[in-house]
Short mmCIF file of C-alpha atoms in Angstrom, two decimals:
data_model
loop_
_atom_site.label_atom_id
_atom_site.label_comp_id
_atom_site.label_asym_id
_atom_site.label_seq_id
_atom_site.Cartn_x
_atom_site.Cartn_y
_atom_site.Cartn_z
CA LYS A 1 -29.43 37.35 -15.47
CA GLU A 2 -26.43 39.56 -14.79
CA VAL A 3 -23.47 39.00 -17.09
CA THR A 4 -19.98 39.78 -15.85
CA LYS A 5 -17.74 41.22 -18.55
CA LEU A 6 -14.09 40.25 -18.47
CA ALA A 7 -11.39 42.42 -20.03
CA ILE A 8 -9.41 39.68 -21.74
CA ALA A 9 -6.34 40.59 -23.78
CA ILE A 10 -4.38 38.34 -26.12
CA SER A 11 -0.88 39.51 -26.96
CA GLY A 12 0.96 38.95 -30.20
CA SER A 13 2.90 36.11 -28.58
CA GLY A 14 -0.34 34.33 -27.74
CA SER A 15 -0.31 35.00 -23.99
CA ILE A 16 -3.67 35.72 -22.36
CA SER A 17 -4.33 38.18 -19.54
CA GLY A 18 -7.45 39.35 -17.74
CA ILE A 19 -8.69 35.97 -16.49
CA SER A 20 -8.46 35.52 -12.74
CA VAL A 21 -8.81 32.40 -10.63
CA GLY A 22 -12.50 31.50 -10.64
CA GLY A 23 -13.11 33.40 -13.87
CA LEU A 24 -13.94 30.27 -15.87
CA ASN A 25 -16.48 27.57 -15.19
CA ASP A 26 -15.26 24.07 -14.37
CA GLY A 27 -14.45 22.07 -17.47
CA ILE A 28 -13.97 25.06 -19.80
CA VAL A 29 -10.23 24.40 -20.12
CA ASP A 30 -8.99 20.80 -20.29
CA SER A 31 -5.98 19.01 -21.76
CA GLY A 32 -7.51 19.18 -25.24
CA THR A 33 -7.67 22.99 -25.07
CA LEU A 34 -4.00 23.49 -24.20
CA ALA A 35 -1.09 23.12 -26.57
CA THR A 36 1.62 20.65 -25.60
CA ASN A 37 4.02 22.16 -23.04
CA SER A 38 1.94 25.39 -22.82
CA VAL A 39 1.68 25.12 -19.04
CA ASP A 40 4.72 24.36 -16.91
CA SER A 41 5.98 25.29 -13.45
CA ALA A 42 6.59 28.89 -14.57
CA GLU A 43 2.82 29.42 -15.08
CA LEU A 44 1.82 28.09 -11.65
CA ILE A 45 1.72 30.10 -8.45
CA ASP A 46 3.75 28.50 -5.67
CA GLY A 47 1.45 26.30 -3.59
CA SER A 48 -1.46 26.51 -6.05
CA ILE A 49 -1.41 22.75 -6.67
CA ASP A 50 -0.84 20.28 -3.86
CA SER A 51 -1.80 16.70 -3.03
CA SER A 52 -5.41 17.72 -2.26
CA HIS A 53 -5.97 18.34 -5.99
CA PHE A 54 -5.03 14.81 -7.04
CA ALA A 55 -6.78 11.47 -6.77
CA ALA A 56 -5.39 9.01 -4.21
CA GLY A 57 -2.09 7.52 -5.33
CA VAL A 58 -1.47 9.98 -8.19
CA VAL A 59 1.26 11.88 -6.37
CA GLY A 60 2.87 8.85 -4.77
CA PRO A 61 2.30 6.22 -2.09
CA THR A 62 0.08 6.80 0.93
CA SER A 63 1.40 5.72 4.32
CA GLY A 64 -0.86 4.07 6.85
CA THR A 65 -0.65 4.53 10.61
CA ALA A 66 1.99 2.38 12.31
CA GLN A 67 0.62 -0.13 14.81
CA ALA A 68 2.61 -1.36 17.79
CA THR A 69 2.97 -5.14 17.96
CA THR A 70 3.30 -5.29 21.72
CA SER A 71 0.07 -7.11 22.52
CA ALA A 72 -2.72 -9.22 21.03
CA GLY A 73 -2.16 -11.64 18.18
CA SER A 74 -3.50 -9.70 15.19
CA LYS A 75 -3.41 -6.28 13.54
CA THR A 76 -5.86 -4.88 10.96
CA PHE A 77 -5.28 -2.21 8.32
CA SER A 78 -8.63 -1.17 6.89
CA SER A 79 -10.04 1.50 4.54
CA ILE A 80 -7.57 0.73 1.75
CA PRO A 81 -9.03 2.77 -1.13
CA SER A 82 -10.48 1.51 -4.39
CA GLY A 83 -7.94 1.37 -7.21
CA THR A 84 -5.01 0.30 -5.02
CA THR A 85 -2.65 -1.98 -6.96
CA ASN A 86 0.47 -2.10 -4.77
CA ILE A 87 0.98 -2.47 -1.03
CA ILE A 88 4.19 -2.68 1.01
CA ILE A 89 3.98 -4.07 4.54
CA SER A 90 6.93 -3.08 6.74
CA PHE A 91 7.83 -5.11 9.83
CA ASN A 92 10.01 -3.34 12.41
CA GLU A 93 11.60 -5.63 14.99
CA VAL A 94 8.37 -7.63 15.33
CA SER A 95 8.50 -10.31 17.99
CA ALA A 96 6.08 -13.02 19.06
CA ALA A 97 5.78 -14.30 22.60
CA THR A 98 5.20 -17.89 21.48
CA GLY A 99 4.32 -17.90 17.76
CA TYR A 100 6.51 -19.30 15.01
CA SER A 101 4.86 -17.75 11.94
CA ILE A 102 2.82 -14.78 10.73
CA ASP A 103 -0.07 -15.01 8.26
CA VAL A 104 -1.02 -11.98 6.15
CA GLN A 105 -4.66 -12.28 5.10
CA LEU A 106 -6.46 -10.15 2.51
CA GLY A 107 -9.99 -8.85 2.84
CA ASP A 108 -12.68 -7.07 0.86
CA ALA A 109 -15.97 -5.40 1.76
CA GLY A 110 -17.38 -8.82 2.62
CA GLY A 111 -14.69 -9.53 5.22
CA VAL A 112 -11.26 -11.11 5.59
CA GLU A 113 -10.63 -14.31 3.59
CA SER A 114 -8.84 -17.09 5.48
CA SER A 115 -8.61 -19.78 2.78
CA GLY A 116 -7.55 -20.23 -0.82
CA TYR A 117 -3.99 -18.95 -0.47
CA VAL A 118 -1.07 -20.56 -2.29
CA SER A 119 1.81 -19.59 -0.04
CA SER A 120 5.18 -20.86 1.16
CA GLY A 121 8.03 -19.44 3.21
CA TYR A 122 11.43 -20.38 4.53
CA THR A 123 13.86 -19.57 7.32
CA LEU A 124 17.55 -19.79 6.49
CA THR A 125 20.18 -19.94 9.22
CA ALA A 126 23.90 -20.66 9.21
CA SER A 127 23.23 -24.30 9.96
CA ALA A 128 19.85 -25.19 8.45
CA THR A 129 16.93 -24.24 6.23
CA THR A 130 13.33 -24.85 7.24
CA ALA A 131 10.32 -24.27 5.00
CA GLY A 132 6.56 -24.57 5.14
CA ASN A 133 3.38 -23.64 3.35
CA SER A 134 -0.01 -22.18 4.18
CA THR A 135 -3.45 -22.01 2.58
CA SER A 136 -4.81 -19.63 5.25
CA GLY A 137 -2.63 -16.61 4.44
CA PHE A 138 0.68 -15.39 3.06
CA MET A 139 3.03 -17.04 5.52
CA VAL A 140 6.13 -15.42 7.03
CA ARG A 141 8.12 -17.99 9.00
CA LEU A 142 9.78 -16.72 12.15
CA GLY A 143 11.44 -20.05 12.82
CA ASP A 144 11.74 -19.52 16.56
CA ALA A 145 9.87 -17.50 19.16
CA ALA A 146 13.16 -15.81 20.08
CA TYR A 147 13.61 -14.45 16.56
CA ILE A 148 12.73 -10.81 15.76
CA LEU A 149 11.49 -9.86 12.30
CA SER A 150 12.49 -6.78 10.31
CA GLY A 151 11.69 -6.74 6.61
CA GLN A 152 9.01 -6.12 4.02
CA MET A 153 6.23 -7.92 2.18
CA VAL A 154 5.25 -6.61 -1.25
CA LEU A 155 1.70 -7.20 -2.51
CA THR A 156 0.94 -6.54 -6.19
CA LEU A 157 -2.39 -6.77 -8.00
CA LEU A 158 -1.81 -9.15 -10.92
CA ASP A 159 -5.33 -9.28 -12.40
CA ALA A 160 -7.96 -6.69 -11.47
CA SER A 161 -10.77 -8.68 -13.13
CA ALA A 162 -10.11 -11.66 -10.84
CA ASN A 163 -8.78 -9.63 -7.85
CA THR A 164 -5.63 -11.77 -7.92
CA TRP A 165 -2.77 -10.62 -5.68
CA ILE A 166 0.85 -11.79 -5.65
CA SER A 167 3.03 -11.59 -2.53
CA SER A 168 6.76 -11.73 -1.96
CA HIS A 169 8.69 -11.04 1.22
CA PHE A 170 12.21 -10.94 2.60
CA GLY A 171 13.71 -10.00 5.94
CA LYS A 172 15.95 -10.88 8.85
CA THR A 173 14.94 -12.61 12.06
CA ASP A 174 18.33 -12.91 13.74
CA THR A 175 21.95 -11.91 13.18
CA THR A 176 22.41 -15.21 11.33
CA ALA A 177 18.89 -15.90 10.05
CA ILE A 178 16.83 -14.61 7.11
CA VAL A 179 13.29 -15.32 5.89
CA GLY A 180 11.64 -15.20 2.48
CA GLY A 181 8.75 -16.53 0.47
CA GLY A 182 5.79 -15.72 -1.75
CA GLY A 183 2.32 -16.69 -2.85
CA SER A 184 -0.91 -15.80 -4.65
CA LYS A 185 -4.54 -15.25 -3.74
CA SER A 186 -7.72 -14.29 -5.63
CA LEU A 187 -10.34 -12.37 -3.65
CA SER A 188 -14.08 -12.40 -4.22
CA ALA A 189 -14.09 -8.59 -4.58
CA GLU A 190 -11.73 -5.60 -4.57
CA LEU A 191 -9.25 -5.51 -1.68
CA THR A 192 -10.08 -3.09 1.15
CA GLN A 193 -8.20 -4.42 4.20
CA LEU A 194 -5.30 -6.48 5.54
CA TYR A 195 -5.30 -8.74 8.59
CA ILE A 196 -1.88 -9.68 9.99
CA LEU A 197 -2.00 -12.42 12.60
CA LEU A 198 0.27 -14.84 14.39
CA GLY A 199 -0.16 -18.56 13.92
CA SER A 200 -0.52 -18.71 17.72
CA GLY A 201 0.17 -16.60 20.77
CA SER A 202 0.55 -12.82 20.83
CA TYR A 203 2.96 -10.11 19.74
CA ASP A 204 5.31 -8.73 22.36
CA ALA A 205 7.54 -6.17 20.57
CA GLY A 206 7.92 -4.06 17.45
CA SER A 207 5.58 -2.33 15.00
CA ILE A 208 3.96 -2.79 11.57
CA ASN A 209 2.89 -0.27 8.95
CA ILE A 210 1.74 -0.27 5.35
CA MET A 211 2.22 1.94 2.29
CA TYR A 212 -0.12 1.73 -0.70
CA TRP A 213 -0.76 3.24 -4.10
#
């Protein structure tokens, strides 16, 4: 077997030269081999480390692909990766042709789960407050088909062993109306998808996207 000899030099200050990229086998140098603070930005070539070298979520949230809510009554965000613990759902001027509420349902590899939610939501206007609850999803009350929703729902993994998720949301639906609420749900397996549907009718304006990490 041919052995490649490397001319490695160690200076009096402890710096090492003569090792090029690819000169060491994988795993030869790890965090236990390096002294604290021995490698910083000065030792890295510009562009040598980017997001492709990190596991999903390590370098920050991942954005999904925005979906227009201009037709149909449901939207699905799938392929949410293993290890995800936080999700933000953003609603941008979402309108329903006839519906009065939106349910956000969680799903795993076995499918979307449409029961077992502990969820409530409210609509607050200048003249009244209306509230409701749902066991079929995390409910966002629109209050009126003429209302248009902009806001966010935050989903956080509370207990990985039980796949328990907590939701909270807040947003506006009119110049004098706001919505809010929260809930909890335990899945049968690790979360992989979201299903966002109207209580009835179809969407007719706006868009939805997610961000996860």
